[in-house]
JSON list of C-alpha atoms in Angstrom, two decimals:
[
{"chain": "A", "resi": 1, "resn": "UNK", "atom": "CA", "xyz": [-12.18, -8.43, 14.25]},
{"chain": "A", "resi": 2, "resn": "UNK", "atom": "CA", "xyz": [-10.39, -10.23, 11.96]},
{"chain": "A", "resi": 3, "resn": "UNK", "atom": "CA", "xyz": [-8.31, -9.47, 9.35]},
{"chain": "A", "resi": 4, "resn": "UNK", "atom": "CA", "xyz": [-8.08, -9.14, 5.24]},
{"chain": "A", "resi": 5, "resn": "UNK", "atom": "CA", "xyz": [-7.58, -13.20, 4.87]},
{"chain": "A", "resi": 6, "resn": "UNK", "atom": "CA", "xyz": [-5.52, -14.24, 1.86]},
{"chain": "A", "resi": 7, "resn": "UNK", "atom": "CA", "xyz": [-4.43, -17.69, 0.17]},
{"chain": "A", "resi": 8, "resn": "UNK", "atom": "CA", "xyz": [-1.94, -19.04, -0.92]},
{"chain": "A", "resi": 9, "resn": "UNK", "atom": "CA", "xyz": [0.68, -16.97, 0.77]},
{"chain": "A", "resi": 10, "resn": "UNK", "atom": "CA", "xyz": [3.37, -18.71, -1.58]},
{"chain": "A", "resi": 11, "resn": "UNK", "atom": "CA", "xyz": [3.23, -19.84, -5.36]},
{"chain": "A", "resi": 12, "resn": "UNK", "atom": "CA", "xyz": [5.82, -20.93, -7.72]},
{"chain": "A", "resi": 13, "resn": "UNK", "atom": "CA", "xyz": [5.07, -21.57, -11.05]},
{"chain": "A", "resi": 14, "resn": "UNK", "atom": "CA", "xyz": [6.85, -21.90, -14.80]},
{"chain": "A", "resi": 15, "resn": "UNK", "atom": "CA", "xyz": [6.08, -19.42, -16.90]},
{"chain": "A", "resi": 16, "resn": "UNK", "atom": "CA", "xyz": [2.67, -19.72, -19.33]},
{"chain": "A", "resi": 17, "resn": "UNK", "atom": "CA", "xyz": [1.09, -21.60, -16.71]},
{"chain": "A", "resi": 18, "resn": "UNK", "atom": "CA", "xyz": [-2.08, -20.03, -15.20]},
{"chain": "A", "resi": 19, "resn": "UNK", "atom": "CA", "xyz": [-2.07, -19.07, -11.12]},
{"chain": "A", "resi": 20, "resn": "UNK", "atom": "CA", "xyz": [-5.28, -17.90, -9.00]},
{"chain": "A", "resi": 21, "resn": "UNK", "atom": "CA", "xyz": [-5.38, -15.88, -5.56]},
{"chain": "A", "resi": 22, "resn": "UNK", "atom": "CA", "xyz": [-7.95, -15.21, -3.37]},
{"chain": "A", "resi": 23, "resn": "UNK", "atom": "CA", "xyz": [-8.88, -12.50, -0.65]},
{"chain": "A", "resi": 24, "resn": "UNK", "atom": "CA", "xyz": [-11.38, -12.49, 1.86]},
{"chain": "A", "resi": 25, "resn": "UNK", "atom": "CA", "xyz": [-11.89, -8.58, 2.68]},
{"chain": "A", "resi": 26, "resn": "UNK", "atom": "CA", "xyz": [-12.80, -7.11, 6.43]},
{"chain": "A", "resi": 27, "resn": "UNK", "atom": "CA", "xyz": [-16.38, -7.66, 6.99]},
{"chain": "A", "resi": 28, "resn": "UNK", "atom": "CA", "xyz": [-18.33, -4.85, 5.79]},
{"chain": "A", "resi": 29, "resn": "UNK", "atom": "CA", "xyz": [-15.41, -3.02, 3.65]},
{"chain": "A", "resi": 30, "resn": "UNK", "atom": "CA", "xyz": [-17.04, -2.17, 0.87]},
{"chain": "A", "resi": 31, "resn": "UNK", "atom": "CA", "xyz": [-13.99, -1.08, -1.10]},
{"chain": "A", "resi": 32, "resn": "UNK", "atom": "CA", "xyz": [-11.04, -3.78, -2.05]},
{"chain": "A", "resi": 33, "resn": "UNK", "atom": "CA", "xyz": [-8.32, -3.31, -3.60]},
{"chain": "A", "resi": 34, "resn": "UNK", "atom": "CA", "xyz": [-5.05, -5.66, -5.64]},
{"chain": "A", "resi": 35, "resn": "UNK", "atom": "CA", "xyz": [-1.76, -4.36, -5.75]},
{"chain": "A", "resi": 36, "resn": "UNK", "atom": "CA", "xyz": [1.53, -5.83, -7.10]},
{"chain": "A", "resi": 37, "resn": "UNK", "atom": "CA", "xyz": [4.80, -5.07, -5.39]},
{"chain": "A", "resi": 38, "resn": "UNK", "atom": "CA", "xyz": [7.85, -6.22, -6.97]},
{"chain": "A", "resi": 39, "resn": "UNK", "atom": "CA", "xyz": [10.58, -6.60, -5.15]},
{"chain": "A", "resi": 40, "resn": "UNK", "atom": "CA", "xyz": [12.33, -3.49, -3.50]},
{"chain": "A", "resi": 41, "resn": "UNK", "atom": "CA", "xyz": [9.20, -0.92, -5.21]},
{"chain": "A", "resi": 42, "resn": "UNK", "atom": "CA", "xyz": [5.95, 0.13, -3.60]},
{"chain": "A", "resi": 43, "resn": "UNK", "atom": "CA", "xyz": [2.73, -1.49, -4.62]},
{"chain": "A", "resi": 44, "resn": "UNK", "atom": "CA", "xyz": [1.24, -0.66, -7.35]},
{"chain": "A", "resi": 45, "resn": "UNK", "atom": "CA", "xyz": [-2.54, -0.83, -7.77]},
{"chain": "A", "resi": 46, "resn": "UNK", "atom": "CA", "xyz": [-3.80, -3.50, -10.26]},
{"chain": "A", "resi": 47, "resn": "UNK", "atom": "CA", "xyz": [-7.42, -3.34, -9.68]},
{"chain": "A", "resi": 48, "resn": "UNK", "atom": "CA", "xyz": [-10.34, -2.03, -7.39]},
{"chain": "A", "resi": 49, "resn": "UNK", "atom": "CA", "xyz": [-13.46, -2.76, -6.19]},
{"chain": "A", "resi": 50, "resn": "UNK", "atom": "CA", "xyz": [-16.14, -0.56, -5.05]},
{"chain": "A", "resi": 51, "resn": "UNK", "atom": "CA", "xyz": [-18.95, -3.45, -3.77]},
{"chain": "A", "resi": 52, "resn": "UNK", "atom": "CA", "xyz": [-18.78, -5.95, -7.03]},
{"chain": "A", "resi": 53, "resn": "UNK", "atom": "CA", "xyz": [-18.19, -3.27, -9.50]},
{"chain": "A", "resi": 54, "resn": "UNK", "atom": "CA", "xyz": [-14.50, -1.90, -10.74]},
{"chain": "A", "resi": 55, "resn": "UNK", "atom": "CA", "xyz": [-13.89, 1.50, -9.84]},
{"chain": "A", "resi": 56, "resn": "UNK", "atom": "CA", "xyz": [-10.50, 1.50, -11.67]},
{"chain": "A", "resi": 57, "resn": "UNK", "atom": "CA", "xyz": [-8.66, -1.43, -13.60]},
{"chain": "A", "resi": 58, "resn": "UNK", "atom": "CA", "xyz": [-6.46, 1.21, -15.96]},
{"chain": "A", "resi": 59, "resn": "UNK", "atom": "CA", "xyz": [-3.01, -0.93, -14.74]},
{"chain": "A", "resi": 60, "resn": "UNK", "atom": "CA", "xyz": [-4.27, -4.43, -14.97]},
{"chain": "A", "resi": 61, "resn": "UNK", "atom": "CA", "xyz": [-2.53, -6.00, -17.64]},
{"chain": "A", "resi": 62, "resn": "UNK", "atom": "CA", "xyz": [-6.09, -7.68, -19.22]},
{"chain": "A", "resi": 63, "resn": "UNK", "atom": "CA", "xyz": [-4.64, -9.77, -21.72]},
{"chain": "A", "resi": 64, "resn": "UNK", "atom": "CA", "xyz": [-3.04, -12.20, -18.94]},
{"chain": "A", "resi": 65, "resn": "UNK", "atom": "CA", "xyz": [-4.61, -11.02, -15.92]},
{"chain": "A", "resi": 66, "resn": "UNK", "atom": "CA", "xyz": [-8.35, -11.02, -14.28]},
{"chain": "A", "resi": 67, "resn": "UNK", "atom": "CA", "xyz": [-10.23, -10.37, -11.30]},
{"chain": "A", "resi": 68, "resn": "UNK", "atom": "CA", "xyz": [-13.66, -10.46, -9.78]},
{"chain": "A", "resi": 69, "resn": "UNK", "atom": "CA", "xyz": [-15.48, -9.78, -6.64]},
{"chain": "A", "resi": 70, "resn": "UNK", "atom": "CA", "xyz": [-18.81, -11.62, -6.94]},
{"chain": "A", "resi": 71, "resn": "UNK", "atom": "CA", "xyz": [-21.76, -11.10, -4.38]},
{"chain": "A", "resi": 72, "resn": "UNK", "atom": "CA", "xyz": [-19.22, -7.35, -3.51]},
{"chain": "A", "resi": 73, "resn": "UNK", "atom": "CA", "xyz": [-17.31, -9.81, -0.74]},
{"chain": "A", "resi": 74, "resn": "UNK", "atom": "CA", "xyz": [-14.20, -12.00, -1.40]},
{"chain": "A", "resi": 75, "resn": "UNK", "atom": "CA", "xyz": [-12.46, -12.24, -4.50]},
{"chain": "A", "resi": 76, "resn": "UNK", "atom": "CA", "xyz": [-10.00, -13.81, -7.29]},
{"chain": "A", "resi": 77, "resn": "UNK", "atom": "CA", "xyz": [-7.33, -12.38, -9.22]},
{"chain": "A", "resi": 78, "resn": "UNK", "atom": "CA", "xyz": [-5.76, -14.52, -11.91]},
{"chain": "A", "resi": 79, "resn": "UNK", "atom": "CA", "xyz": [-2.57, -14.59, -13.93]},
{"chain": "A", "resi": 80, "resn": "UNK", "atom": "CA", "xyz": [-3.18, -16.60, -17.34]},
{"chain": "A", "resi": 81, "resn": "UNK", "atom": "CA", "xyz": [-0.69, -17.08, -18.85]},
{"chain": "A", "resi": 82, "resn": "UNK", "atom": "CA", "xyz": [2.05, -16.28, -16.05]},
{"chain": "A", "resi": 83, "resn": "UNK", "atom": "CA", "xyz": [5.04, -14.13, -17.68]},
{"chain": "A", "resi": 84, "resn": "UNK", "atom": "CA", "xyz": [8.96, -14.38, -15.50]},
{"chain": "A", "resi": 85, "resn": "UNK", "atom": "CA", "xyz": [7.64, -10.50, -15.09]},
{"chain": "A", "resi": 86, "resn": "UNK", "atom": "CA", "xyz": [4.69, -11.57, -12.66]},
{"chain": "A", "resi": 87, "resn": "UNK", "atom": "CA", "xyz": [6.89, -12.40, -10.07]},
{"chain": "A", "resi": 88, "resn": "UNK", "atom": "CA", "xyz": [5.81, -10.40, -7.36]},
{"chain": "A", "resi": 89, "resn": "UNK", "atom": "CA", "xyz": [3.76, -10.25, -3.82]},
{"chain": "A", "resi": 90, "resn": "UNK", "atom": "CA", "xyz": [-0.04, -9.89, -4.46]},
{"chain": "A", "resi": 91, "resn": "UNK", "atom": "CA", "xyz": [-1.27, -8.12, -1.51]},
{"chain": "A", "resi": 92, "resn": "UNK", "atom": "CA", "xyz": [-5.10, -7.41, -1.38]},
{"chain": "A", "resi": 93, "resn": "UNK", "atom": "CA", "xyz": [-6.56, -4.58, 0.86]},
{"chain": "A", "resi": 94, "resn": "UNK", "atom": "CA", "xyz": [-9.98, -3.14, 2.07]},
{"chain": "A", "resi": 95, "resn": "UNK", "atom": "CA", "xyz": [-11.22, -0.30, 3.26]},
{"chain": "A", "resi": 96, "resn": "UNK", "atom": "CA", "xyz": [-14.61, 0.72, 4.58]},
{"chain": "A", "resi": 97, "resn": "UNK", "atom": "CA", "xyz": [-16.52, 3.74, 2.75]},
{"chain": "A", "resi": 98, "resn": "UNK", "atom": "CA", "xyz": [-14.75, 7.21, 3.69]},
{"chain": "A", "resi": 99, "resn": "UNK", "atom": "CA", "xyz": [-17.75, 8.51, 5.80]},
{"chain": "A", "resi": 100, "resn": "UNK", "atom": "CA", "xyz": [-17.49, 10.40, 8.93]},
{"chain": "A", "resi": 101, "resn": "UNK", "atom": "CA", "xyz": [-14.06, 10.43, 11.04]},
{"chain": "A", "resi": 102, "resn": "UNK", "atom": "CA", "xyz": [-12.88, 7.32, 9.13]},
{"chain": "A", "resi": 103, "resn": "UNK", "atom": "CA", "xyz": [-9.58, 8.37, 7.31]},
{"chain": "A", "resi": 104, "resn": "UNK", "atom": "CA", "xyz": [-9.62, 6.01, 4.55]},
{"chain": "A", "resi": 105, "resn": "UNK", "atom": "CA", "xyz": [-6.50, 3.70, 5.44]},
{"chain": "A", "resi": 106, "resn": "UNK", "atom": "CA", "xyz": [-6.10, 0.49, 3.95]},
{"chain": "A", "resi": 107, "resn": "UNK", "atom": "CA", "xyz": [-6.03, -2.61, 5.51]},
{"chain": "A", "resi": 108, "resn": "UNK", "atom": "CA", "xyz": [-3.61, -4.96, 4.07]},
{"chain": "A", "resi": 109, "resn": "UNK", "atom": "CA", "xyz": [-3.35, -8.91, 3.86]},
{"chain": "A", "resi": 110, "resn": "UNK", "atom": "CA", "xyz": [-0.24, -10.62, 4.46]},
{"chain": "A", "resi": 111, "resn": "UNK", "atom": "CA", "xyz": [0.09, -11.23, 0.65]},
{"chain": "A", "resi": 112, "resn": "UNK", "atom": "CA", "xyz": [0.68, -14.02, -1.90]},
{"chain": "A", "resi": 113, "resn": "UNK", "atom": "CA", "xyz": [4.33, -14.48, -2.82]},
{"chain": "A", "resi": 114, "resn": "UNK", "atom": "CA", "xyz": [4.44, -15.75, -7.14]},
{"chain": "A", "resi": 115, "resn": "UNK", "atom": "CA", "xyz": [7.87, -16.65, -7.91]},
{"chain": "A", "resi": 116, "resn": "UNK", "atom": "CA", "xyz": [7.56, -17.90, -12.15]},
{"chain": "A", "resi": 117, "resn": "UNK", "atom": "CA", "xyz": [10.42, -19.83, -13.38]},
{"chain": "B", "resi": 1, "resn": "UNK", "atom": "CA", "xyz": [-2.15, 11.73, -11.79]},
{"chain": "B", "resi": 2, "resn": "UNK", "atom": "CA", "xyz": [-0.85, 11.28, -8.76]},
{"chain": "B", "resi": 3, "resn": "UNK", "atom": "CA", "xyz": [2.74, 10.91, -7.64]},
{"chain": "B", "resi": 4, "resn": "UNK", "atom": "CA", "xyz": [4.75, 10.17, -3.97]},
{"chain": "B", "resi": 5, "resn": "UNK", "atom": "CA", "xyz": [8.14, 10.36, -4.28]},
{"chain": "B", "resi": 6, "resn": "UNK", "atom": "CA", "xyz": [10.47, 8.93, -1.62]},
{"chain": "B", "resi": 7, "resn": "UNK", "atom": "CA", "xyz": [13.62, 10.10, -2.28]},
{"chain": "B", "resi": 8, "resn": "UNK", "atom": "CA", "xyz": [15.83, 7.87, 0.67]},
{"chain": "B", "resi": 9, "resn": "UNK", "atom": "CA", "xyz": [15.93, 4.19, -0.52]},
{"chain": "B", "resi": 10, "resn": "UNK", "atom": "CA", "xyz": [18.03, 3.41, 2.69]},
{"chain": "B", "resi": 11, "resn": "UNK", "atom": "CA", "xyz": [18.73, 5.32, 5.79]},
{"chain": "B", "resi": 12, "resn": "UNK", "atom": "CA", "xyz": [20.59, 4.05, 9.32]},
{"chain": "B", "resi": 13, "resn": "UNK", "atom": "CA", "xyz": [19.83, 5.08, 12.60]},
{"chain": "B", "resi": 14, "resn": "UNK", "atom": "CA", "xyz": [20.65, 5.14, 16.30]},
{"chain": "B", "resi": 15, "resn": "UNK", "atom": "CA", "xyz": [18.69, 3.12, 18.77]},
{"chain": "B", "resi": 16, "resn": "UNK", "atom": "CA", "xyz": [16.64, 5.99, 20.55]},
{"chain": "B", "resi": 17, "resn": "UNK", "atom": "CA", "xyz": [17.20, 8.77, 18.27]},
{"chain": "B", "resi": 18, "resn": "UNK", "atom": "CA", "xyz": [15.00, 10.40, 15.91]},
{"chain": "B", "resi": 19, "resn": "UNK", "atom": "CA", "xyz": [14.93, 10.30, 12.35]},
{"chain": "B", "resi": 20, "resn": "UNK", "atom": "CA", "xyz": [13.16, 11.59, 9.49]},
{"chain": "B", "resi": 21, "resn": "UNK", "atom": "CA", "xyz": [11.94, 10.39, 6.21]},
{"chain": "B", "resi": 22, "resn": "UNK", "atom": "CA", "xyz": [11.15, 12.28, 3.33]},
{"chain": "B", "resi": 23, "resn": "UNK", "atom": "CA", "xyz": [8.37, 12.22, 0.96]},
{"chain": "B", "resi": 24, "resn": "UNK", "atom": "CA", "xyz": [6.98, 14.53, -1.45]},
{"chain": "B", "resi": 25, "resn": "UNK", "atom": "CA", "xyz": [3.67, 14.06, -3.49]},
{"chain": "B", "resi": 26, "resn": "UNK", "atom": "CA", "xyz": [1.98, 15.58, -6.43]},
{"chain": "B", "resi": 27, "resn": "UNK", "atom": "CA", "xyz": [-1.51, 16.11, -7.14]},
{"chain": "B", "resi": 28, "resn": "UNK", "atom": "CA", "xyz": [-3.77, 18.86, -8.36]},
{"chain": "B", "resi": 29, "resn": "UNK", "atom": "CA", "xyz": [-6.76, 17.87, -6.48]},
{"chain": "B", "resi": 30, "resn": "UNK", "atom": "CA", "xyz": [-7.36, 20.19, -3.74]},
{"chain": "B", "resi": 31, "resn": "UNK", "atom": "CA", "xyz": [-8.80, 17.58, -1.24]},
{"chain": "B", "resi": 32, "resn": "UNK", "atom": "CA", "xyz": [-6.31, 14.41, 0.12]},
{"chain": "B", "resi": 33, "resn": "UNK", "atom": "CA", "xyz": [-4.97, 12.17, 2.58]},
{"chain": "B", "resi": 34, "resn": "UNK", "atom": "CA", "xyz": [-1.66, 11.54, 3.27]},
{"chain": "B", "resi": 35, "resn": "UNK", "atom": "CA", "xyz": [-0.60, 7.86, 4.57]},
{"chain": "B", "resi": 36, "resn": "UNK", "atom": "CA", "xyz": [2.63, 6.28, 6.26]},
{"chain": "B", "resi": 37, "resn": "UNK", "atom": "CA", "xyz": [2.57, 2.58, 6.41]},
{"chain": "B", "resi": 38, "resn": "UNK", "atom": "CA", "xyz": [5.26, 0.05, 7.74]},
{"chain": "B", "resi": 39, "resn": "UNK", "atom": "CA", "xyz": [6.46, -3.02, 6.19]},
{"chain": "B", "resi": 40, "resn": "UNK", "atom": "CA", "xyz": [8.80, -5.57, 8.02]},
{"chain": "B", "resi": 41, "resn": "UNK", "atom": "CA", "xyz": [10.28, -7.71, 6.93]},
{"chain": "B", "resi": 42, "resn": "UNK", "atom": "CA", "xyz": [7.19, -10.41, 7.74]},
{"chain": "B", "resi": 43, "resn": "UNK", "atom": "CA", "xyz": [5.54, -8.43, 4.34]},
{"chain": "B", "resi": 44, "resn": "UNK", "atom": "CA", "xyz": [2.38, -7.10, 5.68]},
{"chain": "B", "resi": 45, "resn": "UNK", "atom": "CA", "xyz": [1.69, -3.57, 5.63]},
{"chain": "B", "resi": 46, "resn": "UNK", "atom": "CA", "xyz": [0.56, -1.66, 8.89]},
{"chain": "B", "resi": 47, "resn": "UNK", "atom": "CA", "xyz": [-0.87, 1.72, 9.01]},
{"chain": "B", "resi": 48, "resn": "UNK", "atom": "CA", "xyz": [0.98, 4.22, 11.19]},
{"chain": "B", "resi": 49, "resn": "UNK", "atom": "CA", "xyz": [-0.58, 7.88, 10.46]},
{"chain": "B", "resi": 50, "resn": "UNK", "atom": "CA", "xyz": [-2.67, 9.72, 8.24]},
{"chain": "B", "resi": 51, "resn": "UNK", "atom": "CA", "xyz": [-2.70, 13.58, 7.64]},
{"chain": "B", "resi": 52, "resn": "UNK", "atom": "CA", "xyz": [-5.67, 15.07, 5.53]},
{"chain": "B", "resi": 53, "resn": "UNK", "atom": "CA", "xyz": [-5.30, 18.38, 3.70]},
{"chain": "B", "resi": 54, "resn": "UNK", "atom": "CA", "xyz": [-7.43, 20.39, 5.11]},
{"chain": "B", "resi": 55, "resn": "UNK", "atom": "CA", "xyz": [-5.90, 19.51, 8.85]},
{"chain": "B", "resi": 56, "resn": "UNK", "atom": "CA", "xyz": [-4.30, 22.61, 10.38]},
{"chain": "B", "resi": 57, "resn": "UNK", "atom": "CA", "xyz": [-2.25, 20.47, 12.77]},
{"chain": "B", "resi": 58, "resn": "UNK", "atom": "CA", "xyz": [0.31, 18.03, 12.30]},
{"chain": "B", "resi": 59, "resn": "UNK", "atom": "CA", "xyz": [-0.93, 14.40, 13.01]},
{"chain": "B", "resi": 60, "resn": "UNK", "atom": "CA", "xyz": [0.72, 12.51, 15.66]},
{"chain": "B", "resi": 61, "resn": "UNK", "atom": "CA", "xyz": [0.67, 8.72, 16.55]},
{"chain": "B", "resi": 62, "resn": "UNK", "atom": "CA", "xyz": [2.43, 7.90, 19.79]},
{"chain": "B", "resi": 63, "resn": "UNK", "atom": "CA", "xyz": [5.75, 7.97, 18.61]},
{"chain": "B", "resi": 64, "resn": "UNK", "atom": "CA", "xyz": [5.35, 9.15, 14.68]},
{"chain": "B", "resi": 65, "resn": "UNK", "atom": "CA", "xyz": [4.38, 12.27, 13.79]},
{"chain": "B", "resi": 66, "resn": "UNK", "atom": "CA", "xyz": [4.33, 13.60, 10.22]},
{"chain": "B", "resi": 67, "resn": "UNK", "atom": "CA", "xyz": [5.82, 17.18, 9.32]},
{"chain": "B", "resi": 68, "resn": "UNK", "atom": "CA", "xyz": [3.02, 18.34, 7.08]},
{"chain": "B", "resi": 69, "resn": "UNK", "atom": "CA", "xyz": [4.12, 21.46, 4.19]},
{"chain": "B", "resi": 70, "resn": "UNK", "atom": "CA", "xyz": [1.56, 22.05, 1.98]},
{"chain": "B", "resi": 71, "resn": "UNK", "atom": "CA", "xyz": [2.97, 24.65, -0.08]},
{"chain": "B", "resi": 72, "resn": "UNK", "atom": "CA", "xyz": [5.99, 22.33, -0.28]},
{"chain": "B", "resi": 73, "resn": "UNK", "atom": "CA", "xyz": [3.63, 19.12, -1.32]},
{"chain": "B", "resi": 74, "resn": "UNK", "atom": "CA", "xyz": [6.00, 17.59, 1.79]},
{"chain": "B", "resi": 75, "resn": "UNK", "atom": "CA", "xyz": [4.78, 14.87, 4.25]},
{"chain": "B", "resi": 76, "resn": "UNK", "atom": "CA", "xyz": [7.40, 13.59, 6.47]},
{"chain": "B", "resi": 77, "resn": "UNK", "atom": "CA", "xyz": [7.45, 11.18, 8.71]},
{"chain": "B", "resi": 78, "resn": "UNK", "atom": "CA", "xyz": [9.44, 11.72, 11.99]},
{"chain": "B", "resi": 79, "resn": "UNK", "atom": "CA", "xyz": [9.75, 8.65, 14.65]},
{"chain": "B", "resi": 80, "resn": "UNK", "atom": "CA", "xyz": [11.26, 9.73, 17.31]},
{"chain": "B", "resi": 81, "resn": "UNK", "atom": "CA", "xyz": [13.20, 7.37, 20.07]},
{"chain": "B", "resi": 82, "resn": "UNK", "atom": "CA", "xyz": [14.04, 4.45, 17.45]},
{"chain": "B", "resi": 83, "resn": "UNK", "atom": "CA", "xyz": [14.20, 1.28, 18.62]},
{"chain": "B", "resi": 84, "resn": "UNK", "atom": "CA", "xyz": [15.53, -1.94, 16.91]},
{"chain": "B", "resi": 85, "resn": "UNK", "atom": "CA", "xyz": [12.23, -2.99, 16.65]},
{"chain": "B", "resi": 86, "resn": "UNK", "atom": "CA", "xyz": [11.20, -0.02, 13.88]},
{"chain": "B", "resi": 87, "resn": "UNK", "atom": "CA", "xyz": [14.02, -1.72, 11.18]},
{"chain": "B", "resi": 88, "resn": "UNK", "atom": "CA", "xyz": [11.37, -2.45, 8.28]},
{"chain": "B", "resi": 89, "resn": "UNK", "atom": "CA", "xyz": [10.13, -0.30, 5.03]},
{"chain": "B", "resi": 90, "resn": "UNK", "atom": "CA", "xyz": [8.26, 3.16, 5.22]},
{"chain": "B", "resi": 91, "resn": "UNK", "atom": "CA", "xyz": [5.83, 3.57, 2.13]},
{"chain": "B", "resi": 92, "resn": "UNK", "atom": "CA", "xyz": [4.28, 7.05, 1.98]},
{"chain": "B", "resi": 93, "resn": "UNK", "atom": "CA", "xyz": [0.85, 7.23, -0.33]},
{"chain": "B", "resi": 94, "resn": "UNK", "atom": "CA", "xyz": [-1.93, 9.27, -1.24]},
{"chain": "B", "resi": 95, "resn": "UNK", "atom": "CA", "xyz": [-5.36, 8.54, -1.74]},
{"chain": "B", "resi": 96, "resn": "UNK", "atom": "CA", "xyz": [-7.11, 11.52, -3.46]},
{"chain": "B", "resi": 97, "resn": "UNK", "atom": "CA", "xyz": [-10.88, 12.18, -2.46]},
{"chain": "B", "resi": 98, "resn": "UNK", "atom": "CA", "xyz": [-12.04, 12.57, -5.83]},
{"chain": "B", "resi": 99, "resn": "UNK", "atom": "CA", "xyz": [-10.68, 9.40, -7.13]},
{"chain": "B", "resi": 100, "resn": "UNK", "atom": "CA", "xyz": [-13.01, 7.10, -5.32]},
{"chain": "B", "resi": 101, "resn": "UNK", "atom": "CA", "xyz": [-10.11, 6.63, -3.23]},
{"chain": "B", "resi": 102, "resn": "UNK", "atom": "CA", "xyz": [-7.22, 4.84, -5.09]},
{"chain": "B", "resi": 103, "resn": "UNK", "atom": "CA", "xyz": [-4.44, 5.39, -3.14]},
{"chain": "B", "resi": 104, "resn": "UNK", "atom": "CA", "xyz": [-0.72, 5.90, -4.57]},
{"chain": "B", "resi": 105, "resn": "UNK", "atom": "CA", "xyz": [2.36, 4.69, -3.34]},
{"chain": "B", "resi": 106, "resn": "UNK", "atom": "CA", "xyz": [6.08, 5.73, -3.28]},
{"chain": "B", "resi": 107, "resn": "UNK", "atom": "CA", "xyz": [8.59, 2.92, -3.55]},
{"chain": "B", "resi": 108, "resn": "UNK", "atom": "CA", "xyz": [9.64, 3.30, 0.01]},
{"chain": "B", "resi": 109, "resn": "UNK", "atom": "CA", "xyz": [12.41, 3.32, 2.48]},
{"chain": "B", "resi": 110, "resn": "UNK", "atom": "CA", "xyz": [14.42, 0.50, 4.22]},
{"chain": "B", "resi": 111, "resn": "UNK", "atom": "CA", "xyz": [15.29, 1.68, 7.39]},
{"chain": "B", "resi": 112, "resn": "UNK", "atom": "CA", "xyz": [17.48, 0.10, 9.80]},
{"chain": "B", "resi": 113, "resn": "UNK", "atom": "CA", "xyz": [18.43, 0.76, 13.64]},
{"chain": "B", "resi": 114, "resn": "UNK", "atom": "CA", "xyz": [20.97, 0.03, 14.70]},
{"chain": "B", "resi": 115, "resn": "UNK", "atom": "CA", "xyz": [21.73, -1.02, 18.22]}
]
């Protein structure tokens, strides 16, 4: 099976430019999920996805940042404009509806590394 | 809201002995799972155990187990045996069952073996 799929695993950028990520989710997870994790704290969740609606975006910064999850499968997150703040590792997760024996873990991508200069 | 707190940002220890690391949580929701995940240095998070609230038993994974106190809001993670190959980051989270599952995370510990 493969994996949560995500691109570009590094960015660098100057500040006030704009900067786009993308995850493709485990087939069939309906839930996915954005998290920022700055260096040397745990992630913290920006934004999720239950199918292509939000279930909660309370700590997405929505004057600079956005995401979407059209057609409930892959999706975008983007930074517009980038702040020296941003810098961070964008890691995107799924997880498949809790049903059953099925625990709820989340299955992480390898992440996308912004460094904003 | 929900809150993990990891309390340890760094601990050493001894190829093939055990060690434990701490995290507490906070939540008033009676129903909740309880996560450990690993992070090497690589930067992608794998999932080692998972401990519901309800479960009467602690979980077990090989060679993790997690030291479950409810009435403590506790949920440690034991490995036992260490080897060099278990140097990374521990992140303990929650995901809360009435939340539509957003899951919260402590800010982790670097642990290192040492040889």
């Amino acid at each position: 099976e493969a994996g949560v799929a995500q691109s570009p695993r590094y960015k660098i950028i100057e500040k006030r430019q704009s900067v786009a990520f993308w995850c493709n989710p485990i087939s069939g997870h309906a839930t996915l999920y954005w998290y920022q994790q700055i260096l040397g704290q745990g992630p913290k969740l920006l934004i999720q996805f239950q199918n292509n609606g939000v279930v909660d975006d309370s700590q997405l910064p929505k004057d600079r940042f956005s995401a979407e999850r059209l057609k409930g499968v892959d999706s975008t997150l983007k930074i517009q404009p980038a702040k020296l703040e941003d810098s961070a590792v964008y890691l995107c997760a799924s997880s498949p509806l809790r049903q059953g024996a099925n625990t709820g873990e989340l299955f992480f991508g390898e992440g996308s590394r912004l460094t904003v200069l | 809201a929900q809150k993990i707190t990891q309390t340890q940002p760094g601990m050493f220890v001894q190829e093939k002995e055990a060690v434990t690391l701490d995290c507490t949580y906070d939540t008033s929701d009676p129903s909740y799972g309880l996560f450990w995940y690993k992070q090497p240095s690589s930067g992608e998070m794998i999932f080692l155990i998972y401990q519901g609230s309800y479960d009467q038993q602690n979980a077990t994974e090989g060679r993790y187990s997690l030291n479950f106190q409810k009435a403590r809001k506790s949920a440690n993670l034991v490995i036992s045996a260490s080897q060099l190959g278990d140097s990374a980051m521990y992140f303990c989270a929650m995901r809360v069952n009435t939340n539509a599952g957003k899951s919260t995370f402590g800010d982790g510990t670097t642990l290192t073996v040492k040889p």
